[in-house]
Amino acid sequence: MANYLDPLTFPIHGPRLIEASAGTGKTYTIGALYLRLVLGHGGDNGFFKPLMPPEILVVTFTNAATEELRDRIRDKLVEATAFFRGECGGDGFLECLGSAFPQESWSEKARILEHAALWMDEAAIHTIHSWSKRMLRQHAFQCGSLFDLDLAPDDQDLLEEAARDYWRCHFYGLPPEQLAELLPLIKCTTPQALLSQVTPLLRVETTNDLPLQGDPFDMLEQRCEAIQAAKQEWSVDFETAIDRVTRAKADKTLNGNKYGAPSLKKYIHQLTLWIKENGPLPEPGTRLKFSSQGLKEGTNKHKSPPAHGAYEAFERLNNILNRFEIDKALFVHAAREIDRRYERQKDQQGLMDFDDLLTRLNEALQRSGNEGLAEIIADQYPVAMIDEFQDTDPVQYAAFNRIYGHRPQTALLMIGDPKQAIYAFRGADIHTYLRARRDTGDEPYTLGANYRSTEKLVKSVNQMFASANPYSEGPFLFKERIPFEPVSAKGPQGQLMVKNQPSSGLHIRQLQQTEPVLKTGSNGYLSKMAEAFADEIVRLLNPAEHLPSR
């Protein structure tokens, strides 16, 4: 059963998790809680004194978001000031908040609110990195940090320099035949392209934790030796090896579907280029079809597959190549070395990047014998609100948990959308979110109404995701920890109309395809869905009744 949040009665003490889906009034809720903190409203478990903007920490993840929050909270304070002065009416929340105070105290409350609104330029609303820098500078002695921290102006420049160093050390000295093999495998021809491939592996907890799958350059040497051995075997009697397969195709020893004439012509062309013109290694499919195992699998019943030493050579080569994942091994190897070079360059130049700020602050907070630092910061900011908490990583959560986790007289309010915590590709960390949920007693609060979307759309989304709830993993793979909570619709009234006809809130397009569809490629799923969406957009925008189909 969802624990829906009431901004007037929500307990502002201890660690609290607030789950907020898109359009459910997250920013409004932050503003409402901010008003309560400024007015000292909270009952027996609330705060005994009002807090001013420099004492209420609000952390988000972009500079644009900090400015938007600052403006929205300032507007809320101005609106509340006018309400408590009797100059205007208020919404339901302001009316209930006002009734919590004696009428004779309203003018004093208005003065407090006005003072807070004027102080908003000094409000503690920061990105996570700017706040970390501020803490390291303000508490330099406790953190063992310099008062003046030099940030790397652009860490991309240092990373590219580290990538170029790696490229020079490991690629320039390779024999030409090994380099020719390697570059197509890793799909990189420049240090910058290599860096883009390994960037997702950088700045993980530590690149030393990345599992090494062997030395990629040893693998490359073995690969080239195996290819050369197979090529030598094929070169000895190339025409005979090809002729035995073509004759087996002609006398129906080989299955005609598996060895069709166009495919066989392509295979032989690749082999001829490889042996006669020093071309590239034939594709995996070609090597399989001309290996002992491939020929055996392609032979019709009661027939014997053709035999030749060249087919056995491909069999040995395929077994060796299948053991190696040189691209993955090289990306891990490169990530570890590039990260080490990058850190060494920063140390030599006395620089830090944004991630270093939080890492050093967390290390200072966790350091044995330095327990006073967390208490100092908690006294400085008795309340912290972490916006977009689903994007918080383990280091960030460890720092905030160290400051607020065991101080019930403070509050740590973590506000985010758990459904977005599964998006690892954008930096979210689902396990950090689950840990925070566990640390708050697995009793998160939920914003239960959508103020952005129409009723039909809300009902459609509720129905679609609720249908997955009964299944073992639920709609978001963590059924018990991230269930789908339906929301009510309090958004704009009205009906979506398309070409003067009412339209439902959600449409599901089914791809009509009898054969399995690959994800990518000119005929893949992504391409087909892009075409389908483009057709639908044209249909919606075009006033004509009938449009030519693709």
Coordinates of C-alpha atoms in Angstrom, one line a residue:
M1 CA 0.0 0.0 0.0
A2 CA 1.5 3.3 -1.1
N3 CA 2.3 5.8 1.6
Y4 CA 1.1 9.0 -0.1
L5 CA 2.8 12.2 0.9
D6 CA 0.9 15.1 2.4
P7 CA 3.2 18.2 2.3
L8 CA 1.5 19.6 5.5
T9 CA 2.0 16.5 7.7
F10 CA 5.1 14.9 6.2
P11 CA 7.6 14.3 9.0
I12 CA 10.7 16.5 8.4
H13 CA 13.2 14.6 10.5
G14 CA 15.6 11.6 9.9
P15 CA 16.3 10.1 6.5
R16 CA 13.2 10.0 4.2
L17 CA 12.7 8.8 0.7
I18 CA 10.2 10.5 -1.5
E19 CA 9.3 8.7 -4.8
A20 CA 8.1 11.2 -7.4
S21 CA 7.1 10.3 -10.9
A22 CA 7.2 12.8 -13.7
G23 CA 4.5 15.5 -13.4
T24 CA 3.5 14.7 -9.8
G25 CA 4.5 18.1 -8.4
K26 CA 8.0 17.4 -7.1
T27 CA 9.2 21.0 -7.3
Y28 CA 5.9 22.2 -5.7
T29 CA 6.5 19.7 -2.8
I30 CA 10.1 20.9 -2.3
G31 CA 8.7 24.5 -2.1
A32 CA 6.0 23.5 0.3
L33 CA 8.5 21.8 2.6
Y34 CA 10.8 24.8 2.4
L35 CA 8.0 27.0 3.6
R36 CA 7.4 24.8 6.6
L37 CA 11.1 24.8 7.4
V38 CA 11.3 28.6 7.2
L39 CA 8.2 28.9 9.5
G40 CA 9.4 26.2 11.9
H41 CA 6.3 24.2 11.3
G42 CA 6.4 20.5 12.2
G43 CA 4.7 19.6 15.4
D44 CA 6.4 17.6 18.2
N45 CA 8.9 16.0 15.8
G46 CA 9.6 19.2 13.8
F47 CA 12.3 21.7 14.3
F48 CA 12.3 23.9 17.3
K49 CA 13.4 27.0 15.4
P50 CA 12.8 28.4 12.0
L51 CA 15.5 27.9 9.4
M52 CA 16.7 30.5 6.9
P53 CA 17.8 29.8 3.3
P54 CA 21.6 29.4 4.1
E55 CA 20.7 26.6 6.6
I56 CA 18.5 24.5 4.2
L57 CA 20.7 22.6 1.8
V58 CA 19.1 21.8 -1.6
V59 CA 21.2 19.7 -3.9
T60 CA 20.5 19.0 -7.6
F61 CA 22.6 17.9 -10.5
T62 CA 22.8 20.8 -13.0
N63 CA 23.3 24.6 -12.8
A64 CA 20.1 25.2 -14.7
A65 CA 18.2 23.1 -12.2
T66 CA 19.7 25.1 -9.3
E67 CA 18.6 28.4 -10.8
E68 CA 15.1 27.1 -11.5
L69 CA 14.7 25.8 -7.9
R70 CA 16.0 29.1 -6.5
D71 CA 13.4 31.0 -8.5
R72 CA 10.5 28.7 -7.8
I73 CA 11.2 28.7 -4.0
R74 CA 11.6 32.5 -4.0
D75 CA 8.2 32.8 -5.8
K76 CA 6.7 30.5 -3.2
L77 CA 8.1 32.6 -0.3
V78 CA 6.7 35.8 -1.9
E79 CA 3.3 34.2 -2.5
A80 CA 3.2 33.0 1.1
T81 CA 4.3 36.4 2.4
A82 CA 1.3 38.0 0.6
F83 CA -1.0 35.3 1.9
F84 CA 0.0 35.8 5.5
R85 CA -0.5 39.5 5.1
G86 CA -4.0 39.0 3.9
E87 CA -3.2 40.5 0.5
C88 CA -4.3 37.5 -1.5
G89 CA -5.9 34.1 -1.1
G90 CA -3.9 30.9 -1.2
D91 CA -4.2 27.3 -2.4
G92 CA -5.3 24.5 -0.2
F93 CA -1.8 24.0 1.2
L94 CA -1.3 27.6 2.2
E95 CA -4.7 27.8 3.8
C96 CA -4.0 24.7 5.9
L97 CA -0.5 26.0 6.8
G98 CA -2.0 29.3 7.8
S99 CA -4.6 27.7 10.1
A100 CA -1.7 26.0 12.0
F101 CA -0.7 29.4 13.4
P102 CA -2.7 31.8 15.5
Q103 CA -4.1 34.7 13.5
E104 CA -2.3 37.2 15.6
S105 CA 1.1 35.7 14.6
W106 CA 0.5 36.0 10.9
S107 CA 2.1 39.4 10.5
E108 CA 5.3 38.0 12.2
K109 CA 5.2 35.0 9.9
A110 CA 4.9 37.3 6.9
R111 CA 8.0 39.2 8.1
I112 CA 9.9 35.9 8.4
L113 CA 8.8 34.8 5.0
E114 CA 9.7 38.1 3.4
H115 CA 13.1 38.0 5.1
A116 CA 13.7 34.5 3.7
A117 CA 12.7 35.6 0.2
L118 CA 15.1 38.5 0.3
W119 CA 17.9 36.1 1.4
M120 CA 17.4 33.6 -1.4
D121 CA 20.5 34.9 -3.2
E122 CA 22.4 33.3 -0.4
A123 CA 20.3 30.2 -0.3
A124 CA 22.2 26.9 0.0
I125 CA 21.0 25.6 -3.4
H126 CA 23.9 23.9 -5.2
T127 CA 25.0 21.3 -7.6
I128 CA 26.6 18.3 -5.9
H129 CA 30.0 19.3 -7.1
S130 CA 29.8 23.0 -6.2
W131 CA 28.6 22.1 -2.7
S132 CA 31.5 19.6 -2.4
K133 CA 34.0 22.3 -3.4
R134 CA 32.4 24.7 -0.9
M135 CA 32.7 22.2 2.0
L136 CA 36.4 21.3 1.1
R137 CA 37.2 25.0 1.2
Q138 CA 35.2 26.0 4.3
H139 CA 36.4 23.0 6.3
A140 CA 39.9 22.8 4.8
F141 CA 41.6 21.8 8.1
Q142 CA 39.1 18.9 8.8
C143 CA 39.3 17.7 5.2
G144 CA 43.0 18.0 4.9
S145 CA 42.4 20.1 1.8
L146 CA 43.8 23.3 0.3
F147 CA 41.9 26.6 0.8
D148 CA 42.3 27.3 -2.9
L149 CA 41.3 24.4 -5.1
D150 CA 42.3 24.4 -8.8
L151 CA 39.8 22.7 -10.9
A152 CA 40.9 21.2 -14.3
P153 CA 39.4 23.7 -16.8
D154 CA 38.4 20.8 -19.1
D155 CA 39.1 17.2 -18.1
Q156 CA 38.5 16.2 -21.7
D157 CA 41.8 17.7 -22.7
L158 CA 43.7 15.7 -20.1
L159 CA 41.8 12.5 -21.0
E160 CA 42.6 13.0 -24.7
E161 CA 46.3 13.5 -23.8
A162 CA 46.2 10.3 -21.7
A163 CA 44.5 8.4 -24.6
R164 CA 47.2 9.7 -27.1
D165 CA 49.9 8.5 -24.7
Y166 CA 48.3 5.1 -24.6
W167 CA 48.0 5.0 -28.4
R168 CA 51.7 5.9 -28.8
C169 CA 52.9 3.3 -26.3
H170 CA 50.8 0.4 -27.5
F171 CA 49.9 1.0 -31.1
Y172 CA 53.0 2.6 -32.8
G173 CA 55.2 -0.4 -32.1
L174 CA 52.9 -3.0 -33.5
P175 CA 53.9 -4.9 -36.6
P176 CA 51.8 -3.8 -39.6
E177 CA 49.9 -7.0 -39.9
Q178 CA 48.9 -6.9 -36.2
L179 CA 47.7 -3.3 -36.4
A180 CA 45.7 -4.1 -39.5
E181 CA 44.0 -6.9 -37.5
L182 CA 43.4 -4.8 -34.4
L183 CA 41.8 -1.6 -35.8
P184 CA 38.8 -3.3 -37.4
L185 CA 38.2 -5.4 -34.2
I186 CA 38.0 -2.3 -32.0
K187 CA 36.4 -0.1 -34.6
C188 CA 38.9 2.7 -33.8
T189 CA 41.4 4.5 -36.0
T190 CA 42.3 7.4 -33.7
P191 CA 43.1 7.9 -30.0
Q192 CA 39.9 10.1 -29.7
A193 CA 37.8 7.2 -31.1
L194 CA 39.4 4.8 -28.6
L195 CA 38.6 7.3 -25.7
S196 CA 35.0 7.5 -26.7
Q197 CA 34.8 3.7 -26.6
V198 CA 36.3 3.4 -23.1
T199 CA 34.7 6.5 -21.5
P200 CA 31.9 4.5 -20.0
L201 CA 34.5 2.4 -18.2
L202 CA 36.3 5.4 -16.7
R203 CA 35.5 6.9 -13.3
V204 CA 33.8 3.8 -12.1
E205 CA 34.5 3.2 -8.4
T206 CA 38.0 2.3 -9.6
T207 CA 39.2 1.1 -12.9
N208 CA 41.4 -1.4 -11.0
D209 CA 38.1 -3.3 -10.2
L210 CA 37.4 -3.9 -13.9
P211 CA 38.0 -7.5 -14.6
L212 CA 41.0 -8.1 -16.9
Q213 CA 40.3 -10.7 -19.5
G214 CA 43.9 -11.2 -20.4
D215 CA 46.5 -9.1 -22.2
P216 CA 44.9 -8.0 -25.4
F217 CA 48.3 -7.6 -27.2
D218 CA 49.2 -11.2 -26.3
M219 CA 45.8 -12.3 -27.7
L220 CA 46.5 -10.2 -30.8
E221 CA 49.8 -11.9 -31.4
Q222 CA 48.3 -15.4 -31.0
R223 CA 45.5 -14.4 -33.3
C224 CA 47.9 -13.2 -36.0
E225 CA 50.0 -16.4 -35.7
A226 CA 46.9 -18.6 -36.0
I227 CA 45.7 -16.7 -39.0
Q228 CA 49.1 -17.0 -40.7
A229 CA 49.2 -20.7 -40.0
A230 CA 45.7 -21.2 -41.5
K231 CA 46.7 -19.0 -44.5
Q232 CA 49.8 -21.1 -45.1
E233 CA 47.7 -24.3 -45.1
W234 CA 45.2 -22.8 -47.5
S235 CA 47.9 -21.5 -49.8
V236 CA 49.5 -24.9 -50.3
D237 CA 46.6 -26.4 -52.2
F238 CA 44.0 -23.6 -52.6
E239 CA 42.4 -24.8 -55.9
T240 CA 41.9 -28.3 -54.7
A241 CA 40.3 -27.1 -51.4
I242 CA 37.8 -24.9 -53.4
D243 CA 37.1 -27.6 -56.0
R244 CA 36.1 -30.3 -53.5
V245 CA 33.5 -28.0 -52.1
T246 CA 32.1 -26.9 -55.5
R247 CA 31.9 -30.6 -56.6
A248 CA 30.2 -31.5 -53.3
K249 CA 27.7 -28.8 -54.0
A250 CA 27.2 -30.0 -57.6
D251 CA 26.6 -33.7 -56.7
K252 CA 24.2 -32.7 -53.9
T253 CA 26.6 -33.9 -51.1
L254 CA 26.1 -30.5 -49.6
N255 CA 22.7 -29.1 -48.7
G256 CA 21.5 -26.7 -51.3
N257 CA 19.9 -24.3 -48.8
K258 CA 23.0 -24.1 -46.7
Y259 CA 25.3 -23.8 -49.7
G260 CA 23.3 -21.8 -52.2
A261 CA 24.9 -20.7 -55.4
P262 CA 25.0 -16.9 -54.5
S263 CA 26.3 -17.6 -51.0
L264 CA 28.9 -20.0 -52.3
K265 CA 30.1 -17.5 -54.9
K266 CA 30.5 -14.9 -52.1
Y267 CA 32.5 -17.3 -49.9
I268 CA 34.9 -18.3 -52.7
H269 CA 35.4 -14.7 -53.6
Q270 CA 36.4 -13.8 -50.1
L271 CA 38.8 -16.8 -49.9
T272 CA 40.3 -15.9 -53.3
L273 CA 41.0 -12.3 -52.2
W274 CA 42.6 -13.5 -49.0
I275 CA 44.9 -16.1 -50.6
K276 CA 45.6 -14.7 -54.0
E277 CA 45.5 -10.9 -53.4
N278 CA 46.5 -10.7 -49.7
G279 CA 43.1 -9.4 -48.9
P280 CA 41.3 -9.4 -45.5
L281 CA 40.6 -12.5 -43.5
P282 CA 37.2 -14.0 -44.7
E283 CA 34.2 -13.3 -42.6
P284 CA 33.2 -15.6 -39.7
G285 CA 30.4 -17.1 -41.8
T286 CA 32.7 -18.0 -44.6
R287 CA 35.3 -19.5 -42.3
L288 CA 32.6 -21.6 -40.7
K289 CA 31.2 -22.9 -44.0
F290 CA 34.7 -23.9 -45.1
S291 CA 35.7 -25.6 -41.8
S292 CA 35.4 -29.3 -41.0
Q293 CA 32.5 -28.7 -38.6
G294 CA 30.7 -26.4 -40.9
L295 CA 30.9 -28.8 -43.9
K296 CA 29.8 -31.7 -41.7
E297 CA 26.7 -29.7 -40.6
G298 CA 26.0 -28.8 -44.2
T299 CA 26.2 -32.3 -45.6
N300 CA 23.1 -34.2 -46.5
K301 CA 22.1 -37.4 -44.8
H302 CA 24.0 -40.6 -45.9
K303 CA 26.7 -38.5 -47.5
S304 CA 30.3 -37.9 -46.5
P305 CA 31.5 -34.3 -46.2
P306 CA 34.5 -33.3 -48.3
A307 CA 37.9 -33.4 -46.5
H308 CA 41.0 -31.4 -46.8
G309 CA 43.7 -30.0 -44.5
A310 CA 42.6 -26.5 -45.3
Y311 CA 39.2 -27.2 -43.7
E312 CA 40.9 -28.5 -40.6
A313 CA 43.0 -25.3 -40.5
F314 CA 39.9 -23.2 -40.4
E315 CA 38.5 -25.4 -37.7
R316 CA 41.6 -24.8 -35.5
L317 CA 41.5 -21.1 -36.4
N318 CA 37.9 -20.7 -35.5
N319 CA 38.4 -22.4 -32.1
I320 CA 41.3 -20.0 -31.3
L321 CA 39.5 -16.9 -32.5
N322 CA 36.3 -17.8 -30.5
R323 CA 38.4 -17.9 -27.3
F324 CA 39.5 -14.3 -27.7
E325 CA 37.4 -11.2 -27.2
I326 CA 40.2 -8.8 -28.0
D327 CA 38.0 -5.7 -28.2
K328 CA 36.6 -6.1 -24.7
A329 CA 40.0 -7.0 -23.3
L330 CA 41.6 -4.0 -24.9
F331 CA 38.9 -1.6 -23.7
V332 CA 39.4 -2.7 -20.1
H333 CA 43.2 -2.5 -20.5
A334 CA 43.0 0.9 -22.1
A335 CA 40.5 2.2 -19.4
R336 CA 42.9 1.2 -16.6
E337 CA 45.9 2.8 -18.2
I338 CA 44.2 5.9 -19.4
D339 CA 42.7 6.5 -16.0
R340 CA 46.1 6.0 -14.3
R341 CA 47.7 8.4 -16.7
Y342 CA 44.9 10.9 -16.2
E343 CA 45.2 10.8 -12.4
R344 CA 49.0 11.2 -12.7
Q345 CA 48.7 14.2 -14.9
K346 CA 46.3 15.9 -12.5
D347 CA 48.7 15.2 -9.6
Q348 CA 51.6 16.6 -11.5
Q349 CA 49.7 19.8 -12.4
G350 CA 48.0 20.1 -9.0
L351 CA 44.5 19.9 -10.5
M352 CA 41.2 18.2 -9.5
D353 CA 38.2 17.5 -11.6
F354 CA 34.6 17.6 -10.4
D355 CA 34.5 14.0 -9.3
D356 CA 37.6 14.5 -7.2
L357 CA 35.7 17.1 -5.2
L358 CA 33.1 14.7 -4.0
T359 CA 35.5 11.8 -3.6
R360 CA 37.9 13.8 -1.4
L361 CA 35.0 15.1 0.7
N362 CA 33.6 11.6 1.2
E363 CA 37.1 10.3 2.1
A364 CA 37.4 13.1 4.7
L365 CA 34.0 12.2 6.1
Q366 CA 34.8 8.5 6.3
R367 CA 38.2 8.9 7.8
S368 CA 38.7 7.4 11.2
G369 CA 39.2 10.1 13.9
N370 CA 37.5 12.7 11.8
E371 CA 33.9 12.2 13.1
G372 CA 33.6 15.9 14.0
L373 CA 33.4 16.9 10.3
A374 CA 30.0 15.3 9.7
E375 CA 28.7 16.9 12.9
I376 CA 29.9 20.4 11.8
I377 CA 28.2 20.0 8.4
A378 CA 25.0 18.7 10.0
D379 CA 25.0 21.8 12.3
Q380 CA 25.6 24.0 9.3
Y381 CA 22.7 22.5 7.3
P382 CA 20.2 20.8 9.6
V383 CA 18.1 19.8 6.6
A384 CA 19.3 18.5 3.2
M385 CA 17.0 17.9 0.2
I386 CA 18.5 15.8 -2.6
D387 CA 16.7 16.5 -5.8
E388 CA 16.8 13.9 -8.7
F389 CA 18.0 11.4 -6.1
Q390 CA 17.7 8.5 -8.7
D391 CA 21.0 9.9 -10.2
T392 CA 22.9 9.7 -7.0
D393 CA 26.0 7.4 -7.1
P394 CA 27.4 5.3 -4.2
V395 CA 30.0 8.0 -3.3
Q396 CA 27.4 10.8 -3.0
Y397 CA 25.1 8.6 -0.9
A398 CA 27.9 7.5 1.4
A399 CA 28.8 11.2 2.1
F400 CA 25.2 12.3 2.8
N401 CA 24.5 9.1 4.9
R402 CA 27.6 9.8 7.0
I403 CA 26.4 13.3 7.7
Y404 CA 22.7 12.7 8.3
G405 CA 22.1 8.9 8.6
H406 CA 22.4 8.7 12.4
R407 CA 21.2 12.2 13.5
P408 CA 17.5 12.1 14.0
Q409 CA 17.5 15.8 14.9
T410 CA 18.4 16.5 11.3
A411 CA 16.6 15.6 8.0
L412 CA 17.8 14.0 4.8
L413 CA 15.0 14.2 2.2
M414 CA 15.9 12.2 -0.9
I415 CA 13.5 12.9 -3.8
G416 CA 13.5 11.0 -7.1
D417 CA 11.9 8.7 -9.5
P418 CA 12.8 5.1 -8.8
K419 CA 11.7 4.1 -12.4
Q420 CA 14.5 6.2 -13.7
A421 CA 17.1 4.7 -11.3
I422 CA 17.3 1.7 -13.7
Y423 CA 18.9 4.0 -16.4
A424 CA 22.5 3.0 -16.0
F425 CA 23.3 4.5 -19.4
R426 CA 22.8 8.0 -18.0
G427 CA 24.7 7.4 -14.7
A428 CA 21.9 6.2 -12.5
D429 CA 22.8 3.5 -9.9
I430 CA 19.8 1.3 -9.0
H431 CA 21.7 -0.4 -6.1
T432 CA 22.3 3.0 -4.5
Y433 CA 18.6 3.7 -4.7
L434 CA 17.7 0.3 -3.3
R435 CA 20.1 0.8 -0.4
A436 CA 18.5 4.2 0.4
R437 CA 15.1 2.6 0.3
R438 CA 16.3 -0.1 2.7
D439 CA 18.0 2.5 5.0
T440 CA 14.7 4.3 5.3
G441 CA 12.8 1.2 6.4
D442 CA 11.5 0.3 2.9
E443 CA 8.7 2.8 3.6
P444 CA 9.1 5.6 1.0
Y445 CA 6.6 8.3 0.5
T446 CA 4.9 8.8 -2.8
L447 CA 3.5 11.7 -4.7
G448 CA 0.2 10.3 -5.8
A449 CA -1.3 12.8 -8.4
N450 CA -0.2 13.8 -11.9
Y451 CA -0.7 17.5 -12.6
R452 CA 0.8 17.5 -16.1
S453 CA -1.1 14.9 -18.2
T454 CA -4.7 14.4 -19.2
E455 CA -6.9 11.9 -17.4
K456 CA -7.0 9.5 -20.3
L457 CA -3.2 9.4 -20.6
V458 CA -2.8 8.8 -16.9
K459 CA -5.3 6.0 -16.9
S460 CA -3.7 4.4 -19.9
V461 CA -0.2 4.5 -18.3
N462 CA -1.6 3.1 -15.1
Q463 CA -3.3 0.3 -16.9
M464 CA -0.2 -0.6 -19.0
F465 CA 2.3 -0.8 -16.1
A466 CA -0.1 -2.3 -13.6
S467 CA -0.6 -5.2 -15.9
A468 CA 3.0 -6.2 -15.3
N469 CA 2.8 -6.1 -11.5
P470 CA 1.5 -9.7 -11.1
Y471 CA 4.6 -11.1 -12.9
S472 CA 7.6 -12.3 -11.0
E473 CA 9.9 -9.4 -11.9
G474 CA 7.3 -6.6 -12.1
P475 CA 7.5 -3.8 -14.7
F476 CA 10.9 -2.5 -13.6
L477 CA 12.7 -5.8 -12.8
F478 CA 12.7 -5.1 -9.0
K479 CA 9.1 -6.0 -8.2
E480 CA 9.2 -5.8 -4.4
R481 CA 11.6 -2.8 -4.2
I482 CA 10.3 -0.8 -7.2
P483 CA 6.6 -1.6 -7.7
F484 CA 4.5 0.4 -10.0
E485 CA 2.3 2.9 -8.0
P486 CA -0.7 4.2 -9.9
V487 CA -1.4 7.9 -9.7
S488 CA -4.6 9.9 -9.9
A489 CA -5.1 12.5 -12.7
K490 CA -5.3 16.2 -11.7
G491 CA -3.9 17.6 -14.9
P492 CA -5.5 19.7 -17.6
Q493 CA -9.1 18.9 -18.6
G494 CA -9.9 18.2 -22.1
Q495 CA -9.8 15.6 -24.9
L496 CA -7.0 15.0 -27.3
M497 CA -8.3 15.5 -30.8
V498 CA -6.7 14.2 -34.0
K499 CA -8.2 15.3 -37.3
N500 CA -11.4 16.3 -35.4
Q501 CA -11.7 12.9 -33.9
P502 CA -11.2 12.0 -30.2
S503 CA -8.0 10.0 -29.5
S504 CA -7.0 7.8 -26.6
G505 CA -4.2 8.8 -24.4
L506 CA -1.7 6.1 -25.4
H507 CA -1.1 4.2 -28.6
I508 CA 0.8 1.0 -28.9
R509 CA 2.1 0.1 -32.4
Q510 CA 2.7 -3.5 -33.2
L511 CA 5.5 -4.4 -35.6
Q512 CA 4.1 -6.9 -38.1
Q513 CA 7.0 -9.3 -38.6
T514 CA 7.0 -13.1 -38.9
E515 CA 10.7 -13.5 -38.8
P516 CA 13.0 -12.4 -35.9
V517 CA 14.2 -8.8 -36.3
L518 CA 17.6 -7.6 -35.4
K519 CA 18.0 -4.4 -33.3
T520 CA 20.2 -2.5 -35.7
G521 CA 20.9 -2.5 -39.4
S522 CA 19.0 -1.1 -42.4
N523 CA 16.3 -3.7 -42.0
G524 CA 16.5 -3.9 -38.2
Y525 CA 14.0 -3.1 -35.4
L526 CA 15.2 0.4 -34.8
S527 CA 15.1 1.3 -38.5
K528 CA 11.6 -0.2 -39.0
M529 CA 10.2 1.6 -35.9
A530 CA 11.8 4.9 -37.1
E531 CA 10.0 4.5 -40.4
A532 CA 6.7 3.7 -38.7
F533 CA 7.0 6.7 -36.4
A534 CA 7.9 9.0 -39.3
D535 CA 4.9 7.7 -41.3
E536 CA 2.6 8.4 -38.3
I537 CA 4.0 11.9 -37.8
V538 CA 3.4 12.7 -41.5
R539 CA -0.2 11.3 -41.2
L540 CA -0.9 13.4 -38.2
L541 CA 0.4 16.6 -39.7
N542 CA -0.9 16.1 -43.2
P543 CA -4.5 17.3 -43.7
A544 CA -5.1 14.9 -46.6
E545 CA -7.4 12.0 -45.9
H546 CA -5.3 9.5 -47.7
L547 CA -1.6 9.4 -47.8
P548 CA 0.5 7.1 -50.0
S549 CA 2.1 4.3 -48.0
R550 CA 5.8 3.6 -48.1

